[in-house]
Amino acid sequence: VCESPTVRREGEAAVRCTNKHCPAIEKEQIIHFASRDAMNIDGLSEATIEKFADAGYLKELADFYHLDNHRDEIVKAEGFGEKSFNNMQKAIDASRNVKPEKLLYALGIPGIGVANAKLISKACKAEWSKIESITKPELLEIDGIGDVMAEAYVSFFADEENRAKLERLKAELDIDESFEEE
């Protein structure tokens, strides 16, 4: 989309753009965030998310929690109305209370799927501050987490821009850190 070079990482089938600000990557991250296995924001289709992103309402993940600032425009949009907007807003509000493993998966860190997010959350006893600060050696101690995955994970949380966006997102959320040993 942005005409930057692409790469295929070892062990991955996907070809990825090297530009982390590629509009296609940013849009896919926003779509992933709202998906069922992630934040489960019901009633927001991929097409609707794309419309909102194209209109500038969704530039980063925290923007989901400010769509009410665009209420007038959204209610007038094709396929929307008061009822659709209110249902969407209820689903967004419901997503504010989130388990750490759901939020971790929702961030779209390369290689961190649902199962790995659960493993990492469990290893950190669902403490978000530990999830954010876990080291590469600690990650490698978790059965199922390999070197490439651990490197991508640590790099994500070390990135200043990612951290700033995450802080804005966390300000909108209530992370449920209750932990039960299995």
Coordinates of N, CA, C and O in Angstrom, one line a residue:
V1 N 0.8 -1.2 0.0 CA 0.0 0.0 0.0 C 0.9 1.3 0.0 O 0.6 2.2 -0.7
C2 N 1.9 1.3 0.9 CA 2.7 2.5 1.0 C 4.0 2.4 0.1 O 4.8 3.3 0.1
E3 N 4.2 1.2 -0.6 CA 5.3 1.0 -1.5 C 6.6 0.8 -0.8 O 7.7 0.9 -1.4
S4 N 6.6 0.6 0.5 CA 7.8 0.2 1.3 C 8.2 -1.2 1.0 O 7.3 -2.0 0.6
P5 N 9.4 -1.6 1.2 CA 9.8 -3.0 1.0 C 9.1 -3.9 2.0 O 8.7 -3.5 3.1
T6 N 9.0 -5.2 1.6 CA 8.3 -6.1 2.5 C 9.3 -7.2 2.8 O 10.3 -7.4 2.1
V7 N 9.1 -7.9 4.0 CA 9.9 -9.0 4.4 C 9.1 -10.2 4.9 O 7.9 -10.0 5.2
R8 N 9.7 -11.3 4.8 CA 9.0 -12.5 5.3 C 10.0 -13.0 6.4 O 11.1 -13.4 6.2
R9 N 9.5 -13.0 7.7 CA 10.3 -13.5 8.8 C 10.4 -15.0 8.8 O 9.4 -15.7 8.4
E10 N 11.5 -15.5 9.3 CA 11.7 -16.9 9.4 C 10.6 -17.6 10.2 O 10.2 -17.1 11.3
G11 N 10.0 -18.6 9.7 CA 8.9 -19.3 10.4 C 7.6 -18.7 10.2 O 6.6 -19.2 10.8
E12 N 7.4 -17.6 9.5 CA 6.1 -17.0 9.2 C 5.7 -17.1 7.8 O 6.6 -17.0 6.9
A13 N 4.5 -17.3 7.6 CA 3.9 -17.4 6.2 C 3.7 -16.0 5.6 O 3.8 -15.8 4.4
A14 N 3.4 -15.1 6.5 CA 3.0 -13.8 6.1 C 4.1 -12.9 5.6 O 5.2 -13.0 6.1
V15 N 3.9 -12.1 4.6 CA 4.8 -11.1 4.1 C 4.4 -9.8 4.8 O 3.2 -9.4 4.8
R16 N 5.3 -9.1 5.4 CA 5.0 -7.9 6.1 C 5.7 -6.7 5.6 O 6.8 -6.7 5.1
C17 N 5.0 -5.5 5.6 CA 5.6 -4.3 5.2 C 6.6 -3.8 6.3 O 6.4 -4.0 7.5
T18 N 7.7 -3.2 5.9 CA 8.7 -2.8 6.8 C 8.4 -1.4 7.4 O 9.1 -1.0 8.4
N19 N 7.4 -0.7 6.9 CA 7.0 0.6 7.4 C 6.0 0.4 8.5 O 4.8 0.1 8.2
K20 N 6.3 0.7 9.7 CA 5.4 0.5 10.8 C 4.2 1.5 10.8 O 3.2 1.4 11.4
H21 N 4.4 2.6 9.9 CA 3.4 3.6 9.8 C 2.6 3.4 8.5 O 1.8 4.3 8.0
C22 N 2.7 2.2 7.9 CA 2.0 1.9 6.7 C 0.5 2.0 7.0 O 0.0 1.4 7.9
P23 N -0.3 2.7 6.2 CA -1.7 2.8 6.5 C -2.4 1.5 6.5 O -3.4 1.3 7.3
A24 N -2.0 0.5 5.7 CA -2.7 -0.8 5.7 C -2.4 -1.5 7.0 O -3.3 -2.1 7.6
I25 N -1.2 -1.4 7.5 CA -0.8 -2.0 8.8 C -1.6 -1.4 9.9 O -2.2 -2.1 10.8
E26 N -1.7 -0.1 9.9 CA -2.4 0.6 11.0 C -3.9 0.3 11.0 O -4.5 0.0 12.0
K27 N -4.5 0.2 9.8 CA -5.9 -0.2 9.7 C -6.1 -1.6 10.2 O -7.1 -1.9 10.9
E28 N -5.2 -2.5 9.8 CA -5.4 -3.9 10.2 C -5.2 -4.1 11.7 O -5.9 -4.9 12.3
Q29 N -4.4 -3.3 12.3 CA -4.2 -3.3 13.8 C -5.5 -2.9 14.5 O -5.9 -3.4 15.5
I30 N -6.1 -1.9 13.9 CA -7.4 -1.4 14.5 C -8.5 -2.4 14.3 O -9.3 -2.7 15.2
I31 N -8.6 -3.0 13.2 CA -9.6 -4.1 12.9 C -9.3 -5.3 13.9 O -10.2 -5.8 14.5
H32 N -8.1 -5.7 14.0 CA -7.7 -6.8 14.9 C -8.1 -6.5 16.3 O -8.7 -7.3 17.0
F33 N -7.9 -5.2 16.8 CA -8.2 -4.8 18.2 C -9.6 -5.1 18.5 O -10.0 -5.5 19.6
A34 N -10.5 -4.8 17.6 CA -12.0 -4.9 17.8 C -12.5 -6.3 17.6 O -13.6 -6.6 18.0
S35 N -11.7 -7.2 17.1 CA -12.2 -8.6 16.8 C -12.6 -9.4 18.0 O -12.3 -9.0 19.2
R36 N -13.3 -10.4 17.8 CA -14.0 -11.2 18.8 C -12.9 -11.8 19.8 O -13.1 -11.7 21.0
D37 N -11.8 -12.3 19.4 CA -10.8 -12.9 20.3 C -10.0 -11.8 21.0 O -9.3 -12.1 22.0
A38 N -10.1 -10.6 20.5 CA -9.3 -9.5 21.1 C -10.3 -8.7 22.1 O -10.7 -9.3 23.1
M39 N -10.7 -7.5 21.7 CA -11.5 -6.7 22.6 C -13.0 -7.0 22.5 O -13.8 -6.5 23.2
N40 N -13.4 -7.8 21.4 CA -14.7 -8.2 21.2 C -15.7 -7.0 21.2 O -16.7 -7.1 21.9
I41 N -15.4 -6.0 20.4 CA -16.4 -4.9 20.2 C -17.4 -5.3 19.2 O -17.2 -5.2 18.0
D42 N -18.5 -5.8 19.7 CA -19.6 -6.4 18.9 C -20.2 -5.3 18.1 O -20.4 -4.1 18.5
G43 N -20.6 -5.6 16.9 CA -21.4 -4.7 16.0 C -20.5 -3.8 15.2 O -21.0 -3.0 14.4
L44 N -19.2 -3.9 15.3 CA -18.3 -3.1 14.5 C -17.7 -4.0 13.4 O -16.7 -4.7 13.7
S45 N -18.2 -4.0 12.2 CA -17.7 -4.8 11.1 C -16.4 -4.2 10.6 O -16.0 -3.1 10.9
E46 N -15.7 -5.1 9.9 CA -14.4 -4.6 9.3 C -14.7 -3.4 8.4 O -13.9 -2.4 8.4
A47 N -15.7 -3.5 7.6 CA -16.1 -2.4 6.7 C -16.4 -1.1 7.5 O -15.9 0.0 7.1
T48 N -17.1 -1.2 8.6 CA -17.4 0.0 9.4 C -16.1 0.6 10.0 O -15.9 1.8 10.0
I49 N -15.2 -0.3 10.5 CA -14.0 0.2 11.1 C -13.2 0.9 10.0 O -12.6 1.9 10.2
E50 N -13.1 0.3 8.8 CA -12.4 0.9 7.7 C -13.0 2.3 7.4 O -12.2 3.3 7.1
K51 N -14.3 2.4 7.4 CA -14.9 3.7 7.1 C -14.5 4.7 8.2 O -14.2 5.9 7.9
F52 N -14.6 4.3 9.4 CA -14.2 5.2 10.5 C -12.7 5.6 10.5 O -12.4 6.8 10.7
A53 N -11.9 4.7 10.1 CA -10.4 5.0 9.9 C -10.2 5.9 8.8 O -9.5 6.9 8.9
D54 N -10.9 5.7 7.7 CA -10.7 6.6 6.5 C -11.3 8.0 6.8 O -10.7 8.9 6.3
A55 N -12.3 8.1 7.6 CA -12.8 9.4 8.0 C -12.0 10.1 9.1 O -12.2 11.2 9.4
G56 N -11.0 9.4 9.6 CA -10.1 10.0 10.6 C -10.6 9.8 12.0 O -10.0 10.4 12.9
Y57 N -11.6 9.0 12.3 CA -12.1 8.9 13.6 C -11.3 7.9 14.4 O -11.2 7.9 15.6
L58 N -10.7 6.9 13.7 CA -9.8 5.9 14.3 C -8.4 6.0 13.8 O -8.1 5.4 12.7
K59 N -7.5 6.6 14.5 CA -6.1 6.7 14.1 C -5.3 5.8 14.9 O -4.2 5.4 14.5
E60 N -5.7 5.6 16.2 CA -5.0 4.6 17.1 C -6.1 4.0 17.9 O -7.2 4.3 18.0
L61 N -5.6 2.9 18.7 CA -6.6 2.1 19.4 C -7.4 2.9 20.5 O -8.6 2.6 20.6
A62 N -6.8 3.8 21.1 CA -7.6 4.6 22.1 C -8.8 5.3 21.5 O -9.7 5.7 22.2
D63 N -8.7 5.6 20.2 CA -9.8 6.4 19.6 C -11.1 5.6 19.6 O -12.2 6.3 19.4
F64 N -11.1 4.3 19.8 CA -12.4 3.6 19.9 C -13.2 4.2 21.0 O -14.5 4.3 20.9
Y65 N -12.6 4.6 22.0 CA -13.2 5.1 23.3 C -13.6 6.6 23.2 O -14.1 7.2 24.2
H66 N -13.4 7.2 22.0 CA -13.8 8.6 21.8 C -14.6 8.7 20.5 O -14.8 9.8 20.0
L67 N -15.2 7.6 20.0 CA -16.1 7.7 18.8 C -17.3 8.5 19.1 O -17.9 9.1 18.2
D68 N -17.7 8.7 20.4 CA -18.8 9.5 20.7 C -18.6 11.0 20.3 O -19.5 11.7 20.2
N69 N -17.3 11.4 20.2 CA -17.0 12.7 19.7 C -17.4 12.9 18.3 O -17.5 14.1 17.8
H70 N -17.7 11.9 17.6 CA -18.1 11.9 16.2 C -19.5 11.4 16.0 O -19.9 11.1 14.9
R71 N -20.3 11.4 17.0 CA -21.7 10.9 17.0 C -22.5 11.5 15.9 O -23.1 10.7 15.1
D72 N -22.5 12.8 15.7 CA -23.3 13.5 14.7 C -23.0 12.9 13.3 O -23.9 12.6 12.5
E73 N -21.7 12.8 13.0 CA -21.3 12.4 11.7 C -21.7 10.9 11.5 O -22.1 10.5 10.4
I74 N -21.4 10.1 12.5 CA -21.6 8.6 12.5 C -23.1 8.3 12.3 O -23.5 7.5 11.5
V75 N -24.0 9.0 13.1 CA -25.4 8.7 13.0 C -26.0 9.0 11.6 O -26.9 8.3 11.1
K76 N -25.4 10.0 10.9 CA -25.8 10.3 9.6 C -25.2 9.4 8.5 O -25.6 9.5 7.3
A77 N -24.2 8.6 8.8 CA -23.5 7.8 7.8 C -24.5 6.7 7.3 O -25.3 6.2 8.1
E78 N -24.2 6.3 6.1 CA -25.1 5.2 5.5 C -24.9 3.9 6.3 O -23.9 3.5 6.7
G79 N -26.1 3.3 6.6 CA -26.1 2.1 7.3 C -26.1 2.3 8.8 O -26.0 1.3 9.6
F80 N -26.0 3.6 9.3 CA -26.0 3.8 10.7 C -27.2 4.7 11.1 O -28.0 5.1 10.2
G81 N -27.4 4.9 12.3 CA -28.5 5.7 12.9 C -28.3 5.7 14.4 O -27.4 5.2 14.9
E82 N -29.3 6.3 15.0 CA -29.2 6.4 16.5 C -29.1 5.0 17.2 O -28.2 4.8 18.0
K83 N -29.9 4.0 16.8 CA -29.9 2.7 17.4 C -28.6 2.0 17.2 O -28.0 1.5 18.1
S84 N -28.1 2.1 15.9 CA -26.8 1.4 15.6 C -25.7 2.1 16.4 O -24.8 1.4 17.0
F85 N -25.7 3.4 16.5 CA -24.7 4.1 17.3 C -24.7 3.8 18.7 O -23.7 3.5 19.4
N86 N -25.9 3.7 19.3 CA -26.1 3.4 20.7 C -25.6 2.0 21.0 O -25.0 1.7 22.0
N87 N -26.0 1.0 20.1 CA -25.5 -0.4 20.3 C -24.0 -0.4 20.2 O -23.4 -1.2 21.0
M88 N -23.4 0.3 19.3 CA -22.0 0.3 19.1 C -21.3 0.9 20.4 O -20.4 0.3 20.9
Q89 N -21.9 1.9 20.9 CA -21.4 2.6 22.1 C -21.4 1.7 23.3 O -20.5 1.6 24.1
K90 N -22.5 0.9 23.4 CA -22.6 -0.1 24.5 C -21.5 -1.1 24.4 O -21.0 -1.5 25.4
A91 N -21.3 -1.6 23.2 CA -20.3 -2.6 23.0 C -18.9 -2.1 23.3 O -18.0 -2.8 23.9
I92 N -18.6 -0.9 22.9 CA -17.3 -0.2 23.2 C -17.2 -0.1 24.7 O -16.1 -0.4 25.3
D93 N -18.2 0.4 25.4 CA -18.2 0.6 26.9 C -18.0 -0.8 27.6 O -17.2 -0.9 28.5
A94 N -18.6 -1.8 27.1 CA -18.4 -3.1 27.7 C -17.0 -3.6 27.5 O -16.5 -4.4 28.4
S95 N -16.3 -3.2 26.4 CA -14.9 -3.7 26.2 C -13.9 -3.0 27.1 O -12.8 -3.4 27.2
R96 N -14.4 -2.0 27.8 CA -13.4 -1.2 28.7 C -12.9 -2.1 29.9 O -11.8 -2.0 30.3
N97 N -13.7 -3.1 30.3 CA -13.3 -4.0 31.4 C -12.7 -5.2 30.7 O -13.4 -6.0 30.0
V98 N -11.4 -5.4 30.8 CA -10.7 -6.4 30.0 C -9.7 -7.2 30.8 O -9.1 -6.6 31.7
K99 N -9.6 -8.5 30.5 CA -8.6 -9.3 31.1 C -7.3 -9.0 30.4 O -7.3 -8.7 29.2
P100 N -6.2 -9.2 31.2 CA -4.9 -8.8 30.6 C -4.5 -9.6 29.3 O -4.0 -9.1 28.4
E101 N -4.9 -10.9 29.3 CA -4.6 -11.7 28.1 C -5.3 -11.2 26.9 O -4.8 -11.3 25.7
K102 N -6.6 -10.7 27.0 CA -7.3 -10.2 25.9 C -6.7 -8.9 25.4 O -6.5 -8.8 24.2
L103 N -6.3 -8.0 26.3 CA -5.6 -6.8 25.9 C -4.3 -7.1 25.2 O -4.0 -6.5 24.2
L104 N -3.5 -8.0 25.8 CA -2.3 -8.4 25.2 C -2.4 -8.9 23.8 O -1.7 -8.4 22.9
Y105 N -3.4 -9.8 23.6 CA -3.6 -10.3 22.2 C -4.1 -9.1 21.3 O -3.7 -9.0 20.1
A106 N -5.0 -8.3 21.8 CA -5.5 -7.2 21.0 C -4.5 -6.2 20.5 O -4.7 -5.5 19.5
L107 N -3.3 -6.1 21.2 CA -2.3 -5.2 20.8 C -1.7 -5.6 19.4 O -1.0 -4.7 18.8
G108 N -1.8 -6.8 19.0 CA -1.4 -7.3 17.7 C 0.1 -7.4 17.6 O 0.7 -7.1 16.6
I109 N 0.8 -7.8 18.7 CA 2.2 -8.0 18.7 C 2.5 -9.2 17.8 O 1.9 -10.3 18.0
P110 N 3.4 -9.1 16.8 CA 3.7 -10.2 15.9 C 4.0 -11.5 16.7 O 4.9 -11.5 17.6
G111 N 3.4 -12.6 16.3 CA 3.6 -13.9 16.9 C 2.8 -14.1 18.2 O 2.8 -15.3 18.7
I112 N 2.2 -13.1 18.7 CA 1.5 -13.3 20.0 C 0.0 -13.5 19.7 O -0.8 -12.6 19.5
G113 N -0.4 -14.8 19.6 CA -1.7 -15.2 19.4 C -2.5 -15.3 20.7 O -1.9 -15.1 21.8
V114 N -3.7 -15.8 20.6 CA -4.5 -16.0 21.8 C -3.8 -16.9 22.8 O -3.8 -16.6 24.0
A115 N -3.4 -18.1 22.4 CA -2.7 -19.0 23.3 C -1.5 -18.4 24.0 O -1.3 -18.6 25.2
N116 N -0.6 -17.8 23.2 CA 0.6 -17.2 23.8 C 0.3 -16.1 24.7 O 0.9 -15.9 25.7
A117 N -0.7 -15.3 24.4 CA -1.1 -14.2 25.3 C -1.6 -14.8 26.7 O -1.3 -14.2 27.7
K118 N -2.3 -15.9 26.6 CA -2.7 -16.5 27.9 C -1.5 -17.1 28.6 O -1.5 -16.9 29.9
L119 N -0.6 -17.7 27.9 CA 0.6 -18.2 28.6 C 1.4 -17.1 29.3 O 1.8 -17.2 30.4
I120 N 1.6 -16.0 28.6 CA 2.3 -14.9 29.2 C 1.6 -14.3 30.3 O 2.2 -14.0 31.4
S121 N 0.3 -14.1 30.2 CA -0.5 -13.5 31.3 C -0.5 -14.4 32.5 O -0.3 -13.9 33.6
K122 N -0.5 -15.7 32.3 CA -0.5 -16.7 33.4 C 0.9 -16.6 34.1 O 1.0 -16.6 35.3
A123 N 2.0 -16.5 33.3 CA 3.3 -16.5 33.8 C 3.5 -15.2 34.7 O 4.3 -15.2 35.6
C124 N 2.8 -14.1 34.3 CA 2.9 -12.9 35.0 C 1.8 -12.7 36.1 O 1.6 -11.6 36.6
K125 N 1.1 -13.8 36.3 CA 0.0 -13.8 37.3 C -1.0 -12.6 37.0 O -1.6 -12.0 38.0
A126 N -1.3 -12.4 35.7 CA -2.2 -11.4 35.3 C -1.9 -10.0 35.7 O -2.8 -9.1 35.7
E127 N -0.7 -9.7 36.1 CA -0.3 -8.3 36.5 C 0.2 -7.6 35.3 O 1.2 -7.9 34.7
W128 N -0.6 -6.5 34.9 CA -0.3 -5.9 33.7 C 1.1 -5.2 33.7 O 1.8 -5.3 32.7
S129 N 1.5 -4.7 34.8 CA 2.8 -4.0 34.8 C 3.9 -5.1 34.6 O 4.9 -4.8 33.9
K130 N 3.7 -6.3 35.0 CA 4.7 -7.4 34.8 C 4.6 -7.8 33.3 O 5.7 -8.1 32.7
I131 N 3.4 -7.9 32.8 CA 3.2 -8.2 31.4 C 4.0 -7.3 30.5 O 4.6 -7.6 29.5
E132 N 3.9 -6.0 30.8 CA 4.6 -4.9 30.0 C 6.1 -5.0 30.2 O 6.9 -4.6 29.3
S133 N 6.6 -5.5 31.3 CA 8.1 -5.4 31.6 C 8.8 -6.7 31.6 O 10.0 -6.7 31.9
I134 N 8.1 -7.8 31.3 CA 8.8 -9.1 31.3 C 10.0 -9.1 30.3 O 9.9 -8.5 29.2
T135 N 11.0 -9.7 30.7 CA 12.3 -9.7 29.9 C 12.3 -10.8 28.9 O 11.6 -11.8 29.1
K136 N 13.2 -10.7 28.0 CA 13.4 -11.8 27.0 C 13.7 -13.1 27.7 O 13.1 -14.1 27.4
P137 N 14.7 -13.1 28.6 CA 15.0 -14.4 29.3 C 13.8 -15.0 30.0 O 13.6 -16.2 30.0
E138 N 13.0 -14.1 30.6 CA 11.8 -14.6 31.3 C 10.8 -15.2 30.3 O 10.1 -16.2 30.6
L139 N 10.6 -14.5 29.2 CA 9.7 -15.0 28.2 C 10.2 -16.4 27.6 O 9.3 -17.3 27.4
L140 N 11.5 -16.5 27.5 CA 12.0 -17.8 26.9 C 11.8 -18.9 27.9 O 11.8 -20.1 27.5
E141 N 11.6 -18.7 29.2 CA 11.3 -19.7 30.2 C 9.9 -20.3 30.0 O 9.6 -21.3 30.5
I142 N 9.0 -19.5 29.3 CA 7.6 -19.9 29.1 C 7.6 -21.0 28.0 O 8.0 -20.7 26.9
D143 N 7.1 -22.1 28.3 CA 6.9 -23.2 27.3 C 6.0 -22.7 26.1 O 4.9 -22.3 26.4
G144 N 6.6 -22.7 24.9 CA 5.8 -22.3 23.8 C 6.2 -20.9 23.2 O 5.8 -20.5 22.2
I145 N 7.1 -20.2 24.0 CA 7.6 -18.9 23.5 C 9.0 -19.1 23.0 O 9.9 -19.5 23.8
G146 N 9.2 -18.8 21.8 CA 10.6 -18.9 21.2 C 11.3 -17.6 21.1 O 10.8 -16.5 21.4
D147 N 12.5 -17.7 20.5 CA 13.4 -16.5 20.4 C 12.8 -15.4 19.6 O 12.8 -14.2 20.0
V148 N 12.2 -15.7 18.4 CA 11.7 -14.7 17.5 C 10.5 -14.0 18.1 O 10.4 -12.8 18.1
M149 N 9.6 -14.8 18.7 CA 8.5 -14.3 19.4 C 8.9 -13.4 20.6 O 8.3 -12.3 20.8
A150 N 9.8 -13.8 21.4 CA 10.3 -13.1 22.6 C 10.9 -11.8 22.1 O 10.6 -10.7 22.7
E151 N 11.6 -11.8 21.0 CA 12.3 -10.6 20.5 C 11.2 -9.6 20.1 O 11.3 -8.4 20.4
A152 N 10.3 -10.0 19.3 CA 9.2 -9.1 18.8 C 8.4 -8.5 20.0 O 8.1 -7.3 20.0
Y153 N 8.2 -9.3 21.0 CA 7.4 -8.9 22.2 C 8.2 -7.8 22.9 O 7.7 -6.7 23.2
V154 N 9.5 -8.1 23.3 CA 10.3 -7.1 24.0 C 10.4 -5.8 23.2 O 10.4 -4.7 23.7
S155 N 10.6 -6.0 21.9 CA 10.8 -4.8 21.0 C 9.5 -3.9 21.0 O 9.6 -2.7 21.0
F156 N 8.4 -4.6 21.0 CA 7.1 -3.9 21.0 C 7.0 -3.0 22.2 O 6.7 -1.8 22.1
F157 N 7.3 -3.5 23.4 CA 7.2 -2.7 24.6 C 8.3 -1.8 24.8 O 8.2 -0.8 25.6
A158 N 9.4 -2.0 24.1 CA 10.5 -1.0 24.3 C 10.4 0.2 23.4 O 11.0 1.2 23.6
D159 N 9.5 0.1 22.4 CA 9.3 1.2 21.4 C 8.5 2.3 22.1 O 7.4 2.2 22.6
E160 N 9.1 3.5 22.1 CA 8.6 4.7 22.8 C 7.2 5.1 22.2 O 6.3 5.4 23.0
E161 N 7.0 5.0 20.9 CA 5.7 5.3 20.3 C 4.6 4.3 20.7 O 3.5 4.7 21.1
N162 N 5.0 3.0 20.7 CA 4.0 2.0 21.2 C 3.7 2.3 22.7 O 2.5 2.1 23.0
R163 N 4.6 2.6 23.5 CA 4.4 2.8 24.9 C 3.4 4.0 25.1 O 2.5 4.0 25.9
A164 N 3.7 5.1 24.3 CA 2.8 6.3 24.5 C 1.4 6.0 24.1 O 0.4 6.3 24.7
K165 N 1.2 5.2 22.9 CA -0.1 4.8 22.5 C -0.8 3.9 23.5 O -2.0 4.0 23.8
L166 N 0.0 3.0 24.1 CA -0.5 2.1 25.1 C -1.0 2.8 26.4 O -2.0 2.5 26.9
E167 N -0.2 3.8 26.8 CA -0.6 4.6 27.9 C -2.0 5.3 27.7 O -2.8 5.4 28.6
R168 N -2.1 5.9 26.5 CA -3.4 6.5 26.1 C -4.6 5.5 26.2 O -5.7 5.8 26.6
L169 N -4.3 4.3 25.7 CA -5.3 3.2 25.6 C -5.6 2.8 27.1 O -6.8 2.7 27.4
K170 N -4.6 2.5 27.9 CA -4.8 2.1 29.2 C -5.7 3.1 30.1 O -6.4 2.7 30.9
A171 N -5.5 4.3 29.7 CA -6.3 5.4 30.4 C -7.8 5.2 30.2 O -8.6 5.7 31.0
E172 N -8.2 4.5 29.1 CA -9.6 4.2 28.8 C -10.1 2.9 29.4 O -11.3 2.6 29.3
L173 N -9.2 2.1 29.9 CA -9.6 0.7 30.2 C -9.5 0.4 31.7 O -8.8 1.1 32.5
D174 N -10.2 -0.6 32.1 CA -10.2 -1.1 33.5 C -9.6 -2.6 33.3 O -10.4 -3.5 32.9
I175 N -8.4 -2.8 33.6 CA -7.7 -4.1 33.4 C -8.0 -4.9 34.6 O -7.6 -4.6 35.7
D176 N -8.7 -6.0 34.4 CA -9.1 -6.9 35.5 C -7.9 -7.9 35.7 O -7.7 -8.9 35.0
E177 N -7.2 -7.6 36.8 CA -6.0 -8.4 37.1 C -6.2 -9.5 38.0 O -5.3 -10.1 38.6
S178 N -7.5 -9.9 38.2 CA -7.8 -11.0 39.1 C -7.1 -12.3 38.5 O -7.2 -12.5 37.3
F179 N -6.5 -13.1 39.4 CA -5.8 -14.2 38.9 C -6.1 -15.4 39.7 O -6.2 -15.4 40.9
E180 N -6.4 -16.5 39.0 CA -6.7 -17.8 39.6 C -5.8 -18.8 39.1 O -5.7 -19.0 37.9
E181 N -5.1 -19.5 40.0 CA -4.2 -20.6 39.7 C -5.1 -21.7 39.1 O -6.1 -22.0 39.6
E182 N -4.6 -22.4 38.1 CA -5.3 -23.5 37.5 C -4.9 -24.8 38.2 O -3.8 -25.0 38.6

